Coordinates of C-alpha atoms in Angstrom, one line a residue:
M1 CA 115.5 22.0 138.3
T2 CA 113.6 24.8 136.2
D3 CA 115.0 25.4 132.7
P4 CA 116.5 28.8 132.0
I5 CA 114.0 29.6 129.4
Q6 CA 111.0 29.0 131.7
Q7 CA 112.9 30.9 134.3
K8 CA 113.2 33.8 131.8
S9 CA 109.6 33.4 130.8
R10 CA 108.1 33.4 134.2
Q11 CA 110.2 36.5 135.4
I12 CA 108.9 38.4 132.2
R13 CA 105.5 37.7 133.1
K14 CA 105.9 38.4 136.7
N15 CA 107.3 41.8 136.1
W16 CA 104.6 43.2 133.8
V17 CA 101.0 42.2 135.1
Q18 CA 99.2 43.4 132.0
F19 CA 100.3 39.8 130.6
D20 CA 98.0 38.3 133.2
A21 CA 95.3 40.8 132.5
L22 CA 95.2 40.1 128.7
C23 CA 95.3 36.3 129.5
C24 CA 92.4 36.5 131.8
G25 CA 90.6 38.5 129.1
T26 CA 90.8 35.4 126.9
G27 CA 89.1 33.1 129.3
W28 CA 92.2 32.0 131.5
D29 CA 91.8 31.8 135.2
E30 CA 94.4 32.6 137.8
R31 CA 95.5 29.0 138.2
D32 CA 96.2 29.0 134.6
L33 CA 98.6 32.0 135.0
Q34 CA 100.8 29.9 137.5
N35 CA 101.1 26.8 134.8
P36 CA 103.8 26.3 132.0
Q37 CA 102.3 28.3 129.1
I38 CA 102.3 26.3 125.9
L39 CA 101.9 28.1 122.4
V40 CA 100.0 25.6 120.1
E41 CA 100.3 27.0 116.4
D42 CA 98.6 25.7 113.5
V43 CA 98.0 26.5 109.9
Y44 CA 94.2 25.9 110.2
G45 CA 92.1 27.2 107.5
S46 CA 90.0 26.9 104.4
S47 CA 93.0 27.1 102.4
H48 CA 93.2 23.6 101.4
P49 CA 92.4 19.9 102.6
G50 CA 95.8 19.7 104.4
S51 CA 95.0 22.3 106.8
F52 CA 91.2 22.1 107.0
H53 CA 91.1 19.6 110.0
L54 CA 94.0 21.0 111.9
N55 CA 91.9 22.8 114.3
T56 CA 90.8 19.3 115.5
L57 CA 94.4 18.3 116.2
A58 CA 95.1 21.6 118.0
E59 CA 92.3 20.9 120.5
E60 CA 93.6 17.3 121.2
V61 CA 97.0 19.0 121.9
A62 CA 95.5 21.6 124.1
T63 CA 93.6 18.8 126.0
G64 CA 96.9 17.0 126.4
V65 CA 98.8 20.3 127.8
Y66 CA 95.7 20.7 130.3
Q67 CA 96.1 17.0 131.3
E68 CA 99.8 17.4 132.2
G69 CA 99.3 20.7 134.1
G70 CA 100.0 23.1 131.4
K71 CA 97.9 26.1 129.8
P72 CA 97.6 26.1 126.1
A73 CA 97.1 29.1 123.8
N74 CA 96.0 28.4 120.2
F75 CA 97.2 30.5 117.4
H76 CA 96.6 30.2 113.7
G77 CA 98.3 31.2 110.6
T78 CA 96.9 29.7 107.5
D79 CA 99.0 28.4 104.8
I80 CA 98.2 28.1 101.1
C81 CA 98.3 25.5 98.5
D82 CA 100.4 25.4 95.2
G83 CA 97.2 24.0 93.6
W84 CA 95.5 27.2 94.0
A85 CA 98.2 29.1 92.3
M86 CA 98.7 26.9 89.0
S87 CA 98.5 28.8 85.6
H88 CA 98.8 32.3 87.1
D89 CA 101.2 34.6 88.9
G90 CA 99.9 33.4 92.1
M91 CA 102.5 30.7 91.8
N92 CA 105.3 33.1 92.3
Y93 CA 104.1 33.8 96.0
I94 CA 104.2 30.1 97.2
L95 CA 107.7 29.5 97.9
P96 CA 108.1 33.1 99.6
S97 CA 105.0 32.4 101.7
R98 CA 107.3 29.6 103.6
E99 CA 109.2 33.0 104.6
V100 CA 106.3 34.8 105.7
L101 CA 104.9 32.0 107.6
C102 CA 108.2 31.4 109.4
D103 CA 108.3 35.2 110.4
L104 CA 104.9 35.2 111.7
V105 CA 105.5 32.1 113.8
E106 CA 108.5 33.7 115.2
I107 CA 106.5 36.7 116.0
H108 CA 104.1 34.6 117.8
G109 CA 106.8 32.8 119.8
R110 CA 109.0 36.1 120.5
V111 CA 106.4 38.5 121.5
I112 CA 104.7 36.4 124.3
P113 CA 107.2 34.6 126.8
W114 CA 106.1 31.0 126.3
D115 CA 107.4 28.0 128.1
G116 CA 107.1 25.6 125.0
M117 CA 105.6 25.0 121.7
V118 CA 103.8 22.6 119.4
V119 CA 103.3 23.5 115.7
I120 CA 100.8 21.6 113.6
S121 CA 101.0 21.4 109.8
S122 CA 100.6 19.1 106.9
C123 CA 102.1 20.4 103.8
D124 CA 104.6 21.6 101.3
K125 CA 105.6 25.0 102.8
S126 CA 104.1 25.1 106.2
I127 CA 106.2 22.1 107.6
P128 CA 109.5 23.9 106.6
A129 CA 108.3 27.1 107.9
H130 CA 107.3 25.8 111.1
L131 CA 110.6 23.9 111.6
M132 CA 112.5 26.8 110.4
A133 CA 110.6 29.1 113.0
V134 CA 111.1 26.6 116.0
S135 CA 114.7 26.4 115.2
R136 CA 115.1 30.0 115.2
L137 CA 113.3 30.4 118.5
N138 CA 114.9 27.4 120.2
F139 CA 112.8 26.8 123.2
P140 CA 111.4 23.2 123.7
A141 CA 109.2 22.4 120.7
M142 CA 107.7 19.7 118.6
H143 CA 105.6 19.3 115.4
I144 CA 102.6 17.1 114.5
P145 CA 101.9 16.3 110.9
G146 CA 98.3 16.5 109.6
G147 CA 98.6 13.2 108.0
S148 CA 97.4 11.9 104.6
N149 CA 94.1 12.3 102.7
R150 CA 91.9 9.4 101.8
A151 CA 92.6 7.7 98.4
G152 CA 90.1 8.5 95.6
P153 CA 88.4 6.0 93.5
N154 CA 90.9 3.1 92.3
L155 CA 93.5 4.4 94.5
S156 CA 93.7 7.7 92.6
H157 CA 94.7 11.1 94.2
S158 CA 94.5 14.7 93.3
V159 CA 97.3 14.8 90.8
L160 CA 96.1 11.9 88.5
I161 CA 94.4 14.4 86.2
G162 CA 97.4 15.6 84.2
E163 CA 96.5 13.8 81.0
T164 CA 92.9 14.9 81.2
A165 CA 93.6 18.5 82.2
T166 CA 95.8 18.6 79.2
K167 CA 93.4 17.3 76.8
M168 CA 90.9 19.9 78.0
R169 CA 93.4 22.7 77.5
R170 CA 93.7 21.7 73.9
G171 CA 89.8 21.8 73.4
E172 CA 89.2 18.1 73.4
D173 CA 86.2 16.4 74.7
V174 CA 86.9 14.9 78.3
G175 CA 83.3 13.8 79.1
T176 CA 82.5 13.3 82.7
E177 CA 86.2 13.0 83.6
I178 CA 86.4 16.7 85.0
R179 CA 83.3 16.4 87.1
D180 CA 84.3 13.1 88.5
Y181 CA 87.8 14.5 89.3
K182 CA 86.3 17.7 91.1
L183 CA 84.2 15.3 93.3
S184 CA 86.7 12.7 94.1
G185 CA 90.2 14.2 93.7
C186 CA 90.4 15.2 97.5
P187 CA 87.8 12.9 99.0
G188 CA 88.7 14.3 102.4
V189 CA 91.3 16.0 104.6
G190 CA 95.0 15.4 105.1
A191 CA 98.0 15.9 102.5
C192 CA 97.8 14.7 99.0
Q193 CA 98.0 10.7 98.6
F194 CA 101.5 10.3 96.9
M195 CA 105.0 11.3 97.7
G196 CA 104.9 14.9 96.8
T197 CA 106.2 17.6 99.0
A198 CA 103.8 17.5 101.4
S199 CA 104.2 13.8 102.2
T200 CA 108.0 14.1 102.0
M201 CA 108.2 17.0 104.5
Q202 CA 105.9 15.0 107.1
C203 CA 108.7 12.1 106.6
M204 CA 111.3 14.7 106.9
S205 CA 109.9 16.0 110.2
E206 CA 109.6 12.6 111.8
A207 CA 113.1 11.6 110.3
L208 CA 114.8 14.5 111.8
G209 CA 113.3 13.6 115.3
M210 CA 110.8 16.6 115.7
S211 CA 107.4 14.6 115.4
L212 CA 106.3 11.5 117.4
P213 CA 107.4 8.1 115.8
G214 CA 104.8 6.9 113.4
A215 CA 103.3 10.3 112.9
A216 CA 104.0 11.2 109.2
L217 CA 101.5 10.2 106.9
A218 CA 98.9 8.7 109.2
P219 CA 95.5 8.8 107.7
A220 CA 93.6 11.9 108.7
S221 CA 90.5 9.9 108.7
L222 CA 91.7 7.6 111.6
F223 CA 91.6 8.3 115.2
D224 CA 95.3 7.4 115.5
I225 CA 96.2 11.1 114.3
R226 CA 94.2 12.5 117.1
R227 CA 95.6 10.4 119.7
L228 CA 99.2 11.2 118.6
A229 CA 98.2 14.9 118.8
R230 CA 96.9 14.4 122.3
Q231 CA 100.2 12.7 123.1
A232 CA 102.0 15.7 121.7
G233 CA 100.3 17.7 124.3
W234 CA 101.6 15.4 126.9
Q235 CA 105.1 15.2 125.6
I236 CA 105.7 19.0 125.3
M237 CA 105.5 19.2 128.9
K238 CA 108.0 16.8 129.4
L239 CA 110.4 18.7 127.0
V240 CA 109.8 21.6 129.0
Q241 CA 110.4 19.9 132.1
K242 CA 113.9 18.4 130.8
G243 CA 114.9 21.6 128.7
I244 CA 115.1 19.8 125.4
R245 CA 115.3 22.2 122.7
P246 CA 115.1 21.9 118.8
A247 CA 119.0 22.5 118.7
D248 CA 119.6 19.4 120.9
I249 CA 117.3 17.4 118.3
L250 CA 118.2 19.0 115.1
T251 CA 122.1 18.0 114.7
K252 CA 124.0 17.5 111.6
E253 CA 123.6 13.7 112.3
A254 CA 119.7 14.1 112.3
F255 CA 119.7 16.0 109.1
A256 CA 122.1 13.2 107.5
N257 CA 119.6 10.5 108.8
A258 CA 116.8 12.4 107.3
I259 CA 118.4 12.5 103.9
I260 CA 119.0 8.8 104.0
V261 CA 115.3 8.4 104.6
H262 CA 114.3 10.8 101.9
A263 CA 116.6 8.8 99.3
A264 CA 115.0 5.6 100.4
L265 CA 111.4 7.0 99.9
S266 CA 112.0 8.9 96.8
G267 CA 111.0 12.0 98.3
S268 CA 110.5 15.4 96.4
T269 CA 113.3 17.5 94.9
N270 CA 111.8 20.3 97.2
A271 CA 113.4 18.9 100.2
L272 CA 116.7 20.2 98.9
L273 CA 115.2 23.5 99.3
H274 CA 113.7 23.1 102.7
L275 CA 116.3 20.9 104.6
P276 CA 119.1 23.2 104.0
A277 CA 116.8 26.3 104.8
I278 CA 116.1 24.7 108.3
A279 CA 119.5 23.7 109.0
H280 CA 120.6 27.5 108.1
E281 CA 118.5 28.7 111.2
L282 CA 120.7 26.5 113.6
G283 CA 124.1 27.4 111.7
I284 CA 124.3 24.2 109.9
E285 CA 125.4 23.9 106.4
I286 CA 123.7 21.3 104.4
D287 CA 125.2 21.2 100.8
A288 CA 124.0 19.5 97.6
E289 CA 126.9 17.3 97.6
L290 CA 125.9 15.5 100.9
F291 CA 122.5 14.7 99.2
D292 CA 124.1 13.2 96.1
R293 CA 126.6 11.2 98.2
I294 CA 123.9 9.8 100.4
N295 CA 121.8 9.0 97.4
R296 CA 124.5 7.1 95.8
E297 CA 124.6 4.8 98.8
T298 CA 121.1 4.5 100.3
P299 CA 118.9 1.7 99.0
Y300 CA 115.9 2.7 97.2
L301 CA 112.8 0.9 99.1
V302 CA 109.7 2.6 99.0
D303 CA 107.4 1.8 96.1
V304 CA 105.2 4.9 96.3
Q305 CA 103.6 7.2 93.6
P306 CA 104.7 9.3 91.6
S307 CA 107.9 7.3 91.2
G308 CA 106.1 4.0 92.4
K309 CA 102.7 2.2 92.5
Y310 CA 101.1 2.7 95.9
V311 CA 99.6 5.8 97.6
S312 CA 101.1 7.3 100.7
E313 CA 98.2 6.0 103.2
L314 CA 99.6 2.5 102.2
V315 CA 103.0 3.4 103.1
W316 CA 101.9 4.3 106.6
Y317 CA 100.0 1.0 107.0
A318 CA 103.2 -0.7 105.8
G319 CA 105.2 0.8 108.8
G320 CA 106.0 4.4 107.3
V321 CA 109.0 6.0 108.3
P322 CA 109.7 3.4 111.3
R323 CA 109.9 0.7 109.0
V324 CA 112.2 2.4 106.7
Q325 CA 114.5 3.4 109.5
M326 CA 114.3 -0.3 110.5
E327 CA 115.5 -1.3 107.2
L328 CA 118.4 1.2 107.3
Q329 CA 119.4 1.2 110.7
D330 CA 122.9 0.2 110.0
M331 CA 123.3 3.4 107.8
L332 CA 121.7 5.7 110.6
D333 CA 123.0 7.2 113.9
L334 CA 120.5 5.5 116.1
N335 CA 121.8 7.8 119.1
V336 CA 120.3 10.9 118.0
M337 CA 117.9 12.6 120.3
T338 CA 114.3 12.9 119.5
V339 CA 111.0 14.7 120.8
T340 CA 110.3 11.6 122.8
G341 CA 113.2 12.3 125.1
R342 CA 114.7 9.0 123.8
T343 CA 117.1 8.2 121.1
L344 CA 116.0 7.1 117.7
G345 CA 117.0 3.6 118.3
Q346 CA 115.0 3.4 121.5
N347 CA 111.9 4.8 119.6
L348 CA 112.0 2.0 117.2
Q349 CA 112.2 -0.6 119.8
Q350 CA 109.2 1.0 121.7
L351 CA 107.3 1.0 118.5
A352 CA 107.7 -2.7 118.0
R353 CA 106.9 -3.6 121.6
E354 CA 103.6 -1.5 121.3
G355 CA 102.4 -3.3 118.2
F356 CA 102.6 -0.4 115.8
F357 CA 103.8 -2.5 112.9
R358 CA 101.5 -5.2 113.7
R359 CA 98.3 -2.9 113.7
G360 CA 99.6 -1.6 110.3
E361 CA 100.0 -5.0 108.7
G362 CA 96.5 -5.7 109.6
Y363 CA 95.1 -2.3 107.7
L364 CA 97.5 -3.3 105.0
A365 CA 95.9 -6.8 104.6
N366 CA 92.4 -5.2 103.9
Y367 CA 94.2 -4.5 100.5
K368 CA 95.6 -8.0 100.0
L369 CA 99.2 -6.4 100.4
R370 CA 102.2 -7.3 102.8
P371 CA 104.5 -4.6 104.4
Q372 CA 107.1 -5.6 101.7
D373 CA 105.0 -5.0 98.8
V374 CA 105.2 -1.4 99.6
I375 CA 108.6 -0.8 101.7
R376 CA 110.9 -3.3 100.2
P377 CA 113.5 -5.1 102.6
V378 CA 117.1 -4.0 101.7
A379 CA 117.9 -7.4 99.9
Q380 CA 115.1 -6.5 97.5
K381 CA 116.1 -2.9 96.8
K382 CA 115.7 -1.1 93.5
G383 CA 118.6 0.2 93.0
F384 CA 120.3 3.3 95.0
G385 CA 118.9 6.5 96.0
S386 CA 116.3 8.7 94.0
I387 CA 117.8 12.2 93.7
A388 CA 120.9 13.3 91.6
V389 CA 122.9 16.6 91.8
L390 CA 124.0 17.3 88.1
K391 CA 126.7 20.0 87.3
G392 CA 128.3 21.3 84.4
N393 CA 128.7 24.5 82.5
I394 CA 124.9 25.1 82.6
A395 CA 124.9 24.4 86.3
P396 CA 128.2 25.2 87.9
E397 CA 126.6 25.2 91.5
G398 CA 124.3 22.4 90.6
A399 CA 120.9 21.2 89.4
V400 CA 118.5 18.4 90.8
V401 CA 116.6 15.7 89.2
K402 CA 114.3 13.0 90.8
F403 CA 116.0 10.1 88.6
S404 CA 113.6 7.4 90.2
A405 CA 110.8 8.9 88.3
V406 CA 112.7 8.8 84.8
K407 CA 112.7 6.0 82.6
P408 CA 115.9 4.4 81.8
A409 CA 116.1 5.4 78.0
M410 CA 116.1 9.0 79.1
M411 CA 118.8 8.6 82.1
K412 CA 121.1 9.8 79.1
H413 CA 120.1 12.3 76.6
E414 CA 121.2 14.9 74.1
G415 CA 119.1 17.1 72.1
P416 CA 118.7 20.8 70.9
A417 CA 117.4 23.4 73.2
R418 CA 114.2 25.3 72.9
V419 CA 114.5 28.2 75.3
F420 CA 111.7 30.1 77.1
D421 CA 111.8 32.8 79.7
R422 CA 108.3 32.2 81.2
E423 CA 106.5 29.0 82.0
E424 CA 103.2 30.2 80.2
E425 CA 105.1 30.5 77.1
A426 CA 106.6 26.9 77.4
L427 CA 103.3 25.4 78.1
E428 CA 101.6 26.9 75.1
A429 CA 104.3 25.5 72.8
V430 CA 104.1 22.1 74.2
L431 CA 100.2 21.9 74.1
H432 CA 100.3 23.4 70.5
G433 CA 103.0 21.0 68.9
R434 CA 105.7 23.6 68.7
I435 CA 108.1 21.4 70.5
G436 CA 110.0 18.7 68.6
P437 CA 110.7 15.2 69.9
G438 CA 114.0 14.9 71.6
S439 CA 114.3 18.5 72.3
V440 CA 115.5 19.8 75.6
I441 CA 113.2 22.6 76.9
V442 CA 115.1 25.5 78.8
L443 CA 112.8 27.4 81.1
R444 CA 114.7 30.1 82.8
Y445 CA 114.1 33.4 84.8
E446 CA 111.9 31.1 87.2
G447 CA 114.5 30.8 90.1
P448 CA 114.0 32.6 93.4
R449 CA 115.3 36.1 92.1
G450 CA 113.8 35.6 88.9
S451 CA 110.2 34.9 89.9
G452 CA 110.0 33.6 93.3
M453 CA 110.8 30.0 92.0
P454 CA 107.4 28.8 91.0
E455 CA 106.6 25.2 90.6
I456 CA 106.6 24.1 87.2
L457 CA 103.8 21.3 87.1
A458 CA 101.5 22.3 84.3
T459 CA 104.3 22.2 81.6
T460 CA 105.7 19.0 83.0
E461 CA 102.3 17.2 83.0
A462 CA 101.5 18.4 79.4
L463 CA 104.9 16.9 78.6
V464 CA 104.9 13.6 80.2
T465 CA 101.3 12.9 78.9
N466 CA 101.9 13.5 75.4
P467 CA 103.1 10.3 73.8
D468 CA 105.0 12.1 71.1
L469 CA 107.2 13.7 73.7
Q470 CA 108.5 11.0 75.8
N471 CA 112.0 11.7 74.7
T472 CA 111.9 15.3 75.4
A473 CA 113.4 16.8 78.7
I474 CA 113.2 20.2 80.6
I475 CA 115.6 21.9 82.5
T476 CA 114.9 25.0 84.8
D477 CA 116.0 27.2 87.3
G478 CA 112.5 26.8 88.7
R479 CA 111.5 24.0 90.8
F480 CA 109.0 21.3 90.4
S481 CA 106.2 19.6 92.2
G482 CA 106.9 16.6 94.2
A483 CA 104.4 15.2 91.9
T484 CA 106.5 15.5 88.8
R485 CA 107.5 12.8 86.4
G486 CA 109.8 12.3 83.8
P487 CA 113.3 13.9 82.7
C488 CA 112.7 17.1 84.7
I489 CA 115.8 18.9 86.1
G490 CA 115.3 21.9 88.3
H491 CA 117.0 24.2 90.9
V492 CA 119.7 24.9 88.1
S493 CA 122.3 27.4 89.8
P494 CA 123.2 30.0 89.6
E495 CA 119.8 31.1 88.3
A496 CA 119.3 33.2 85.1
A497 CA 118.3 36.4 87.0
A498 CA 121.6 36.2 88.9
G499 CA 123.7 35.7 85.6
G500 CA 123.9 32.1 85.7
P501 CA 125.1 30.2 82.4
I502 CA 121.6 29.1 81.8
A503 CA 120.7 32.6 80.8
L504 CA 123.3 32.4 78.1
V505 CA 121.6 29.2 76.5
E506 CA 120.0 29.8 73.0
D507 CA 117.6 27.9 70.8
G508 CA 119.6 25.3 68.8
D509 CA 122.4 24.8 71.3
W510 CA 123.1 21.1 71.8
I511 CA 122.2 20.0 75.5
S512 CA 123.8 16.8 77.1
I513 CA 122.3 15.2 80.1
D514 CA 123.9 12.3 81.8
I515 CA 122.4 11.3 85.1
P516 CA 124.4 8.4 85.8
Q517 CA 127.6 10.8 85.4
R518 CA 125.9 13.7 87.2
T519 CA 126.5 16.0 84.2
L520 CA 124.3 18.8 82.5
A521 CA 126.3 20.6 79.9
L522 CA 126.2 22.7 76.6
V523 CA 128.3 20.7 74.2
G524 CA 127.7 22.5 70.8
H525 CA 125.3 24.3 68.6
G526 CA 123.4 23.2 65.8
A527 CA 125.2 20.5 63.8
K528 CA 128.5 21.3 65.6
R529 CA 130.1 19.6 68.5
M530 CA 132.3 21.8 70.6
E531 CA 135.2 21.2 72.9
A532 CA 134.9 22.5 76.3
A533 CA 137.1 25.5 75.9
E534 CA 135.1 26.2 72.7
V535 CA 131.8 26.3 74.6
Q536 CA 133.4 28.5 77.5
S537 CA 134.5 30.9 74.7
L538 CA 131.0 30.8 73.2
L539 CA 129.2 31.5 76.6
A540 CA 131.7 34.4 77.3
A541 CA 130.8 35.9 73.9
R542 CA 127.3 35.9 74.6
R543 CA 127.8 37.2 78.3
K544 CA 129.0 40.6 76.8
S545 CA 125.8 41.3 75.4
W546 CA 123.6 40.1 78.5
Q547 CA 121.8 42.3 80.4
A548 CA 120.3 41.5 84.0
P549 CA 116.4 41.8 84.0
S550 CA 114.9 44.6 85.7
C551 CA 112.7 43.6 88.8
N552 CA 109.1 44.4 87.8
H553 CA 107.5 42.8 90.7
P554 CA 105.0 44.7 92.7
N555 CA 106.0 46.3 96.0
G556 CA 105.8 43.6 98.9
I557 CA 107.0 40.2 99.6
L558 CA 107.8 39.2 96.1
R559 CA 110.0 42.1 95.5
R560 CA 111.6 41.6 98.8
Y561 CA 112.2 37.8 98.2
A562 CA 113.5 38.4 94.5
T563 CA 116.1 40.8 95.8
Q564 CA 117.2 38.9 98.9
A565 CA 116.9 35.2 98.4
A566 CA 119.7 32.9 98.6
S567 CA 120.6 30.3 96.0
A568 CA 118.3 27.5 95.5
M569 CA 121.1 25.3 96.1
Q570 CA 121.6 26.8 99.7
G571 CA 117.8 26.5 100.6
A572 CA 116.3 29.6 98.9
Y573 CA 115.8 31.3 102.1
L574 CA 115.3 35.0 102.6
K575 CA 118.7 36.6 103.7
S576 CA 118.7 39.0 106.4
S577 CA 120.6 41.5 104.1

């Protein structure tokens, strides 16, 4: 029985013969015109190592589609990397680029009547953009992750330059370290070798059921990933035949499963922006409380950088997302549908039968490691969860911290506020010794409506690599890199530009951070400790003289984003009105 989407697509194509003429003008023959037509959408380009190889995966998908009797068409929309945007205003455009890419893919999907779709991406904003777009389109679709880069010398990776870069900014001699890093920081193609946002979102795609089992974090240098792409070409044809759509897979239960996996592998805080934004496209609400509750209950299992010891390639060898799911199967809904057309539970059984875990163990043995060294059994868990949602008079709607990357001594902290309205000013203060030990840096007007919610990595790296500032924290309405370490609290909501209380904090205010109790609050000023009612009176008095900043962004996407973005705690997606 033909799926209604196929029936509609074929009828549209039949009614307007120019469709066929345009196809034949790009190399199709008449037989191709009669077959199911599959959009193969990727972010291939020279923009960064995570996208530079995706044309090869797109070719494999296309071959798989041909083998199963379909006709693929390759479309491209190159993404961009946060790394290009560090230390200049380009960073303000990175999160908005998620919305632009999503819209572009939607346009590609709506203007031409396709039967099915495969999206291919590796990294921070492109994966959520693709998942948002296929959710919005809701015809048979699946995702292929672009895998992991190779590890650099001594299992290094692209972000292990923070201390050297900080020294260079201070004018110190760093010898040959910079040149060595340039040549080996990104030794191949694929996503960065740590559980940053790119690796996290690959894992989230698989955990949601939108990627083939075992696809996330596969080394981009191995042929395994090309075989998976070929299989995706076969599989999309089956999804078209069965009429299985993203809405059948991306259920509330699937999102809960993904958040459990996220907690176990210490994923990036940016998932708290991306998962709610994807869910929003399907009319599903994912709130911060769900993340916090799941993190309180889920064993923290994966020993991966930046919170742990190993690089992401080794996580894949250790069994990747499926190994984590096997360990946590008592917590997961194993009956959710996936792009294989089977349930999660059936997928895990199939992987074990096919030798996926056994082959990975063999690769891992090359490093003298065992799977349990990288992915701990539940009995050897390192506490529960990795992300906490804090609330208090500074963040009534919430704020986010990756506590798995926070040293025990900083799980509770109080200190005087040092307030900055721009990251560049905060960075200069850290680099030039103008921040006292024990301070709490308050960095505001960096939220979605303030400046596009840039990634605050340069400042956090300068902070955590300074031995004198190990007891110093930072809170911001901006976001952090997945590589961020230390007591860094982001996504403070409501943001300053929307009149959130963080806009009212002043130098010398006493800030209390209590991660175990999930609180973030202003508790006094200078030497004076205040009761909660006194603090509220103080903030109310300051609000009388506060004025919302004018929007000085240039015309274009950043201005639109700054005036229409949802709260960070809702996913920071671009509202329709």
